[in-house]
mmCIF file of C-alpha atoms in Angstrom:
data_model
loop_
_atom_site.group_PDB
_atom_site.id
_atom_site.type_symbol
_atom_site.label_atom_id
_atom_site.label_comp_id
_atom_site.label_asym_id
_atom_site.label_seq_id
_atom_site.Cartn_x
_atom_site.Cartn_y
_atom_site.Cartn_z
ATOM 1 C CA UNK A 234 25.029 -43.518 -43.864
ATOM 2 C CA UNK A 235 22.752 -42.728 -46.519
ATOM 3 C CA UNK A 236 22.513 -44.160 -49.786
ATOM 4 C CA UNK A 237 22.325 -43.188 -53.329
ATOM 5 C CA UNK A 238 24.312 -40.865 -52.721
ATOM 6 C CA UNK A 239 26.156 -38.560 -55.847
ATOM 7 C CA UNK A 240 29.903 -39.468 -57.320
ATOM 8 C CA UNK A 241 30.970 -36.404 -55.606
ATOM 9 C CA UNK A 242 28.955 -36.910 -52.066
ATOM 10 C CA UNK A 243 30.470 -40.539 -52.178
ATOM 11 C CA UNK A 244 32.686 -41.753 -49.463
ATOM 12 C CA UNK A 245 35.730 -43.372 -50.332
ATOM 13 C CA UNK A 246 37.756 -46.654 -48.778
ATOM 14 C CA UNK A 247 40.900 -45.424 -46.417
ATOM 15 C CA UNK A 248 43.023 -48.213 -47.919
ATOM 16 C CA UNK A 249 42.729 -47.996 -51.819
ATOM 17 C CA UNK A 250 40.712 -44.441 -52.192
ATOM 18 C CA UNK A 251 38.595 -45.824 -54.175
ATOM 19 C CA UNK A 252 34.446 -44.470 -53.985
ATOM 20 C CA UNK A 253 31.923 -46.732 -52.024
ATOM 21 C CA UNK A 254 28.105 -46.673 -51.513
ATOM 22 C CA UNK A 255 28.528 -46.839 -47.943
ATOM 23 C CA UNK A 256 30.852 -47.078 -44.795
ATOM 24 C CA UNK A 257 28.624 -48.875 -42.003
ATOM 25 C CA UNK A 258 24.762 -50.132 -42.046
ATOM 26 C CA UNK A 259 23.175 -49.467 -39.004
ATOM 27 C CA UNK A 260 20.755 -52.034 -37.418
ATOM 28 C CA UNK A 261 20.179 -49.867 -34.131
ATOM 29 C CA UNK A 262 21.375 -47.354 -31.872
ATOM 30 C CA UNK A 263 25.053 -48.232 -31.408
ATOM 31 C CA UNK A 264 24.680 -51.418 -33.611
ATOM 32 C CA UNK A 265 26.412 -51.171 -36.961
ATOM 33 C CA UNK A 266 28.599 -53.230 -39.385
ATOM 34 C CA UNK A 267 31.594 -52.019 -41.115
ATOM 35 C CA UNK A 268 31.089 -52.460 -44.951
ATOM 36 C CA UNK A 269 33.927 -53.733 -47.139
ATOM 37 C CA UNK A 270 35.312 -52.115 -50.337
ATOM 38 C CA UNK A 271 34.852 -54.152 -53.303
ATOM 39 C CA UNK A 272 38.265 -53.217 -54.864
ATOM 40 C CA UNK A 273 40.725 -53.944 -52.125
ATOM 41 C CA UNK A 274 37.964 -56.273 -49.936
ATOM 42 C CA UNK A 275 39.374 -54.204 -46.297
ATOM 43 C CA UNK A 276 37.124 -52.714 -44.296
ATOM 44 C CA UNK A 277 36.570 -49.162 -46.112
ATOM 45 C CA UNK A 278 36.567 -47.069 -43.251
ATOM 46 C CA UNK A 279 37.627 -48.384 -39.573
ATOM 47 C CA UNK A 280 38.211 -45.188 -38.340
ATOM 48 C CA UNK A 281 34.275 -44.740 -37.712
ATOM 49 C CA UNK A 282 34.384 -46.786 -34.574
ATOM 50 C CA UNK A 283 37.492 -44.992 -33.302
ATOM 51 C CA UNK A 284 38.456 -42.517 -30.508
ATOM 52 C CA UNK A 285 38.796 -38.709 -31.727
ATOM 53 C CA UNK A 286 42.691 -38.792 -30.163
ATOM 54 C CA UNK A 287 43.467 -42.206 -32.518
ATOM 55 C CA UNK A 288 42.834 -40.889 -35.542
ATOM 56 C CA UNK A 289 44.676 -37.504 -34.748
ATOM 57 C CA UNK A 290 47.774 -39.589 -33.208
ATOM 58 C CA UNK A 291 47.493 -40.961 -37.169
ATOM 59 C CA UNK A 292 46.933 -37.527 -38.768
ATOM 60 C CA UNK A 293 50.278 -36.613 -36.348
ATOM 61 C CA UNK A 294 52.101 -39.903 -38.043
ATOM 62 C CA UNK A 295 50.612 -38.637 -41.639
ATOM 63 C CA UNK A 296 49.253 -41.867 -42.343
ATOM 64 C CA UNK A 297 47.237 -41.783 -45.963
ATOM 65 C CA UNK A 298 44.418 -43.930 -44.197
ATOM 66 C CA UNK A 299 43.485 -41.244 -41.794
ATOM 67 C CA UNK A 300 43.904 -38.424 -43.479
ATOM 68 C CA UNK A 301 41.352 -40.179 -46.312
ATOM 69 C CA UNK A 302 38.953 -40.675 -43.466
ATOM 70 C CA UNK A 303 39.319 -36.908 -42.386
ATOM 71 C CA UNK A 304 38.812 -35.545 -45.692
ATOM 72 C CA UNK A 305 36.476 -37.691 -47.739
ATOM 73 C CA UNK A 306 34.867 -39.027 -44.820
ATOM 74 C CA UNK A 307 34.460 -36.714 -42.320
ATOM 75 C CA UNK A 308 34.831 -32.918 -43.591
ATOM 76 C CA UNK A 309 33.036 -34.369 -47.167
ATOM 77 C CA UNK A 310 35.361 -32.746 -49.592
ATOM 78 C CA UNK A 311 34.078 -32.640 -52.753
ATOM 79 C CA UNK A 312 30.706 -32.603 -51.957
ATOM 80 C CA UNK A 313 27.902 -29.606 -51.578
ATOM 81 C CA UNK A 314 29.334 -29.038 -47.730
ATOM 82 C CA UNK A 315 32.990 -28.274 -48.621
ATOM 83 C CA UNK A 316 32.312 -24.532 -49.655
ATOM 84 C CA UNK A 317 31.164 -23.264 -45.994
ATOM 85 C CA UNK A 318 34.137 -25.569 -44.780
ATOM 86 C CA UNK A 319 36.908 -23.888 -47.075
ATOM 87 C CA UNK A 320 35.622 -20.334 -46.585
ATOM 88 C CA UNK A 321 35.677 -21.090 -42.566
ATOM 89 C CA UNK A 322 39.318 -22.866 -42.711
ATOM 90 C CA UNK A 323 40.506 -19.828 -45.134
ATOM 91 C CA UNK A 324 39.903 -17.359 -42.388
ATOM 92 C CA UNK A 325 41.504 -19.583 -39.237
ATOM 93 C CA UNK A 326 44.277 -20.157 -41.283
ATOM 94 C CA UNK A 327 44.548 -16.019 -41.783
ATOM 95 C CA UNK A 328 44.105 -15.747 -38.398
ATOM 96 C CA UNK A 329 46.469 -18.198 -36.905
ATOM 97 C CA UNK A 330 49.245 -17.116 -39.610
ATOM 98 C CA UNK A 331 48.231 -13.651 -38.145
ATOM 99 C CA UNK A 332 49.407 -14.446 -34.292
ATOM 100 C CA UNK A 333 52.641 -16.454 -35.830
ATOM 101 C CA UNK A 334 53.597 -13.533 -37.624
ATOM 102 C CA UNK A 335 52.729 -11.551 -34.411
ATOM 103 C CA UNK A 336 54.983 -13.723 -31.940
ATOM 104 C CA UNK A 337 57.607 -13.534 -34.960
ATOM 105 C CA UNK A 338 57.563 -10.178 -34.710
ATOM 106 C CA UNK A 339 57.323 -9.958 -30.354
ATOM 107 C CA UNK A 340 61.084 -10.243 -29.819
ATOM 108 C CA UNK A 341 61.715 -7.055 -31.320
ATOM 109 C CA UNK A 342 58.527 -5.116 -30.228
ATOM 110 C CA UNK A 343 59.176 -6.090 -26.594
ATOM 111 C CA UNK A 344 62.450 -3.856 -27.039
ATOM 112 C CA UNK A 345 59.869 -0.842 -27.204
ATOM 113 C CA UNK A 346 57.401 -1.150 -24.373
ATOM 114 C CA UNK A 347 56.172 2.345 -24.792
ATOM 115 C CA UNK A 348 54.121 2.250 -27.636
ATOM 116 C CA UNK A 349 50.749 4.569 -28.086
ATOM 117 C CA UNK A 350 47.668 2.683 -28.502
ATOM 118 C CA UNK A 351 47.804 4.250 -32.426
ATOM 119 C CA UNK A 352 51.135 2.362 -32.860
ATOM 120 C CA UNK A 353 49.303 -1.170 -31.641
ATOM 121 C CA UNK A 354 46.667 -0.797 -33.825
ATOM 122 C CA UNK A 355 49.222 0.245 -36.951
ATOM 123 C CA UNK A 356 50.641 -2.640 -35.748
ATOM 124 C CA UNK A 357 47.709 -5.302 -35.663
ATOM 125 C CA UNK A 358 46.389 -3.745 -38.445
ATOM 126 C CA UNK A 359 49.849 -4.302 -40.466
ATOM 127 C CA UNK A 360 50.265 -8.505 -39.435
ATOM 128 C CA UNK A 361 46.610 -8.800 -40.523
ATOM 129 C CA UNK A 362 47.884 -7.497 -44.177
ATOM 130 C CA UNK A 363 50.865 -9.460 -44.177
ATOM 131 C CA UNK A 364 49.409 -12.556 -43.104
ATOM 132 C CA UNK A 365 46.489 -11.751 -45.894
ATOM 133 C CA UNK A 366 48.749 -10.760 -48.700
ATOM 134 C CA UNK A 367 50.878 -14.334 -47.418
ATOM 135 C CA UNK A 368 47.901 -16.450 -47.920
ATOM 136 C CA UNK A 369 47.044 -14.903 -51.372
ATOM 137 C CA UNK A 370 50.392 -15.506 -52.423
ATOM 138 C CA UNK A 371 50.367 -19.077 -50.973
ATOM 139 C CA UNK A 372 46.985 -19.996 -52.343
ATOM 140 C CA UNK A 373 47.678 -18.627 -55.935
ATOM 141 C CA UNK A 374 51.155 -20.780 -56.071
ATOM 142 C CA UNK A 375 49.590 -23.655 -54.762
ATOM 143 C CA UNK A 376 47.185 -23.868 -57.259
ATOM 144 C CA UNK A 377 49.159 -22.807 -59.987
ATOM 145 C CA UNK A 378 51.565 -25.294 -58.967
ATOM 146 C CA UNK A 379 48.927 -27.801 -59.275
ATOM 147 C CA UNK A 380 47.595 -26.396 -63.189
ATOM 148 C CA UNK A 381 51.265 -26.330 -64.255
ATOM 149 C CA UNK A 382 53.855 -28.658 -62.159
ATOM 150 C CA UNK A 383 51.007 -31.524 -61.614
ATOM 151 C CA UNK A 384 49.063 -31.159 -65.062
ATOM 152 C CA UNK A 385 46.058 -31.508 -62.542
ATOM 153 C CA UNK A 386 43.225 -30.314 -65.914
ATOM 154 C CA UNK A 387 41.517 -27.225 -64.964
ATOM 155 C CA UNK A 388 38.251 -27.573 -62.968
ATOM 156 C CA UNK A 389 36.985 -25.075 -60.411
ATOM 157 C CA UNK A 390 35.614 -27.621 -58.253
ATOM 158 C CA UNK A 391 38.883 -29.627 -58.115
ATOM 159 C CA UNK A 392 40.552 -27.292 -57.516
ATOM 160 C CA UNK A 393 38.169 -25.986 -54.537
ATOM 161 C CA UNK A 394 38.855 -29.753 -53.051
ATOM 162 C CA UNK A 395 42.996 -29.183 -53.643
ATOM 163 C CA UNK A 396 42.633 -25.996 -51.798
ATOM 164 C CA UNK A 397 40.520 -27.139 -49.147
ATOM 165 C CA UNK A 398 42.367 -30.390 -48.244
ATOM 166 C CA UNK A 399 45.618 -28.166 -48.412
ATOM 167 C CA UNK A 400 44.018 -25.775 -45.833
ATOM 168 C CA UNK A 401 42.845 -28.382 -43.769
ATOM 169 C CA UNK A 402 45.562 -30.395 -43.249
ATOM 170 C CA UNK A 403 47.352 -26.824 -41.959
ATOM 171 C CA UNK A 404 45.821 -27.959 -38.886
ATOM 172 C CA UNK A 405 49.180 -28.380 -36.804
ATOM 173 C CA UNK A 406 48.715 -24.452 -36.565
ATOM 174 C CA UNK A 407 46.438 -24.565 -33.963
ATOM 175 C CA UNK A 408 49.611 -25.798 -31.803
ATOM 176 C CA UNK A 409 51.012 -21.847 -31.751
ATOM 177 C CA UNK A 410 47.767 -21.240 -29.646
ATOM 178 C CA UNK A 411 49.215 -22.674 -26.943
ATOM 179 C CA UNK A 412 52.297 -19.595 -26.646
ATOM 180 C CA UNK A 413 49.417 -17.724 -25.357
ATOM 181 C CA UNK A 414 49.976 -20.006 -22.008
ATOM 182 C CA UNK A 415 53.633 -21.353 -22.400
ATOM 183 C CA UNK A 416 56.547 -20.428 -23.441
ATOM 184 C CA UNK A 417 58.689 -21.766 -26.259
ATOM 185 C CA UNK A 418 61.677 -20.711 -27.940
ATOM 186 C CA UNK A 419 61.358 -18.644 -31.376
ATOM 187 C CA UNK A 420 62.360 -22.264 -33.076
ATOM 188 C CA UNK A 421 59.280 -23.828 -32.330
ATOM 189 C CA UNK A 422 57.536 -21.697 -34.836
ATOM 190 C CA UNK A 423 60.225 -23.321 -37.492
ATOM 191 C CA UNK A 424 59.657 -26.801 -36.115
ATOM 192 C CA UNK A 425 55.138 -26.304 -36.338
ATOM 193 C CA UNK A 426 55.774 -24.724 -40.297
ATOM 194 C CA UNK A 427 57.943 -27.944 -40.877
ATOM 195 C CA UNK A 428 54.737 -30.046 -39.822
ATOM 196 C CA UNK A 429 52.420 -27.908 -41.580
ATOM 197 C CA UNK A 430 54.161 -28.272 -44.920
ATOM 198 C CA UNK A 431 54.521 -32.447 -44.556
ATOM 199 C CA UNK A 432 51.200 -32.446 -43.733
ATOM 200 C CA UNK A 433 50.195 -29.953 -46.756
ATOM 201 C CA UNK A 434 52.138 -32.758 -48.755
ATOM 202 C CA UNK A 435 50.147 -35.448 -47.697
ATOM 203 C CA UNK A 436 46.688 -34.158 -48.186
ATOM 204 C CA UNK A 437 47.870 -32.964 -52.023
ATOM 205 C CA UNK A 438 48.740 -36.508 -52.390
ATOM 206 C CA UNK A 439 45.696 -37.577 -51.420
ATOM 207 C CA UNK A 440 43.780 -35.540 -53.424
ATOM 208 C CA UNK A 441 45.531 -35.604 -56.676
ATOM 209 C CA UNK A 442 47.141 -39.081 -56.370
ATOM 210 C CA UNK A 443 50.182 -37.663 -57.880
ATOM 211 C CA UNK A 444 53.770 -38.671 -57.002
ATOM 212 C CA UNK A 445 55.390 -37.732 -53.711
ATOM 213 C CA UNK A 446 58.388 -35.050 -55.558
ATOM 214 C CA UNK A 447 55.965 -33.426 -57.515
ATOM 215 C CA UNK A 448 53.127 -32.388 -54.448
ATOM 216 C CA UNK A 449 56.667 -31.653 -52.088
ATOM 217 C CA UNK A 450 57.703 -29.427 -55.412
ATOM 218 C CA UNK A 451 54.284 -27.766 -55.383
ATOM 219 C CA UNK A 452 54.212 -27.304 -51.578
ATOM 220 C CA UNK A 453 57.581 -26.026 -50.788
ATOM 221 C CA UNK A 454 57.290 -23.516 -53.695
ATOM 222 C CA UNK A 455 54.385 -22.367 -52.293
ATOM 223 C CA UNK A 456 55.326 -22.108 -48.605
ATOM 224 C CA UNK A 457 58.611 -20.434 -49.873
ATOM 225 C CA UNK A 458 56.796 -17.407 -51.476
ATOM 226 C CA UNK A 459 54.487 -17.333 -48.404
ATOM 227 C CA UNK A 460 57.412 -16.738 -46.085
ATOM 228 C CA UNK A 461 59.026 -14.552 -48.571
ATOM 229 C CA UNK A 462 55.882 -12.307 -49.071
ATOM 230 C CA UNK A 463 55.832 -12.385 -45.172
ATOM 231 C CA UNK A 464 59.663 -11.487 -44.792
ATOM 232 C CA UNK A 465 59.444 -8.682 -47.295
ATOM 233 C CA UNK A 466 58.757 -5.670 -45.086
ATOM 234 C CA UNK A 467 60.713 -6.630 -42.568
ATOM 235 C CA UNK A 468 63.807 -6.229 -44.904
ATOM 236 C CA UNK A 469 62.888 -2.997 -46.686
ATOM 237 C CA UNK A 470 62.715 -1.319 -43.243
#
């Protein structure tokens, strides 16, 4: 870990949030200390010297500590990096809400197996718009959710680190790839959006530092219109 590093290139302590100069000196190849944070005198970060599957088992549990360590620590939110990270997280999520939308949509398009190769693309080409026009929809509630329901004062960059955290912590998404190889009821879809949105809650917490009610205000509102925007042609056909 380098230092002199910037306020915003700082990492921050897992326990207290609070910015340190570093996480770890290193002496040698595999030889390194833990540093301490001078506020709440804990190691800062002890997630450094664990397994990959240990700190997801905590991201799973939505424990504040490793979800610090993910996105201070690790993905460097707020810093330089976090623009090439958000732009690359914006289009997974698009994608991913793309193939839920898809499987949403499966029971009903299974009743027609005889559909021209025009129809499938109409088809693609329509849950690619709907899970586009969803995420625009979710994206500008969320952060006017934040300007207006959290009082968070306007700053492009903060906002950029809301929005990426937010995105990030969607992460639970990448469960639905595994319908390509299993099977699971339609309700499992319900049960990985529950996930996403507690986890959603968690990371806004973490990056605004607000109370619990307001960032669970800010999400649901936001996941609501999502699924609304979503639901919308499906009704007015």
């Amino acid at each position: 870990m380098e230092d002199g590093k910037t306020e915003g290139e700082a990492p921050r302590c897992v326990g207290c949030g609070r910015r340190v100069k570093t996480l770890f000196v290193q002496y040698s190849p595999g030889n390194i200390r833990l540093m301490k944070c001078d506020n709440c005198k804990a190691v800062a970060d002890p997630y450094i010297e664990c397994e990959f599957m240990i700190i997801l088992i905590d991201l799973i549990l939505h424990k504040t500590r490793a979800y610090r360590h993910l996105l201070f620590n690790k993905m460097h939110i707020g810093s330089s990096l976090d623009k090439g990270i958000l732009y690359q997280s914006i289009l997974v999520h698009i994608i991913l809400d793309a193939f839920r939308i898809s499987v949403s949509k499966g029971n009903t398009a299974d009743r027609n197996s005889s559909r021209s190769t025009l129809s499938t693309i109409f088809n693609c080409s329509e849950v690619l718009g709907d899970a586009l026009l969803g995420n625009i929809i979710f994206m500008a509630i969320l952060l006017l959710g934040v300007r207006y329901i959290l009082k968070l004062s306007f700053n492009i960059m903060r906002y950029r680190e809301v929005l990426s955290a937010v995105i990030i912590s969607s992460y639970f998404k990448l469960f639905l790839l595994t319908m390509m190889v299993w099977e699971f009821p339609s309700s499992a879809i319900f049960i990985v959006e529950i996930f996403v949105l507690s986890s959603n809650v968690v990371a806004l917490r973490v990056m605004t530092q607000f109370p619990k009610a307001h960032c669970v205000g800010v999400c649901l509102a936001a996941h609501a219109a999502k699924h609304l925007t979503e639901r919308w042609p499906l009704w007015t056909t």
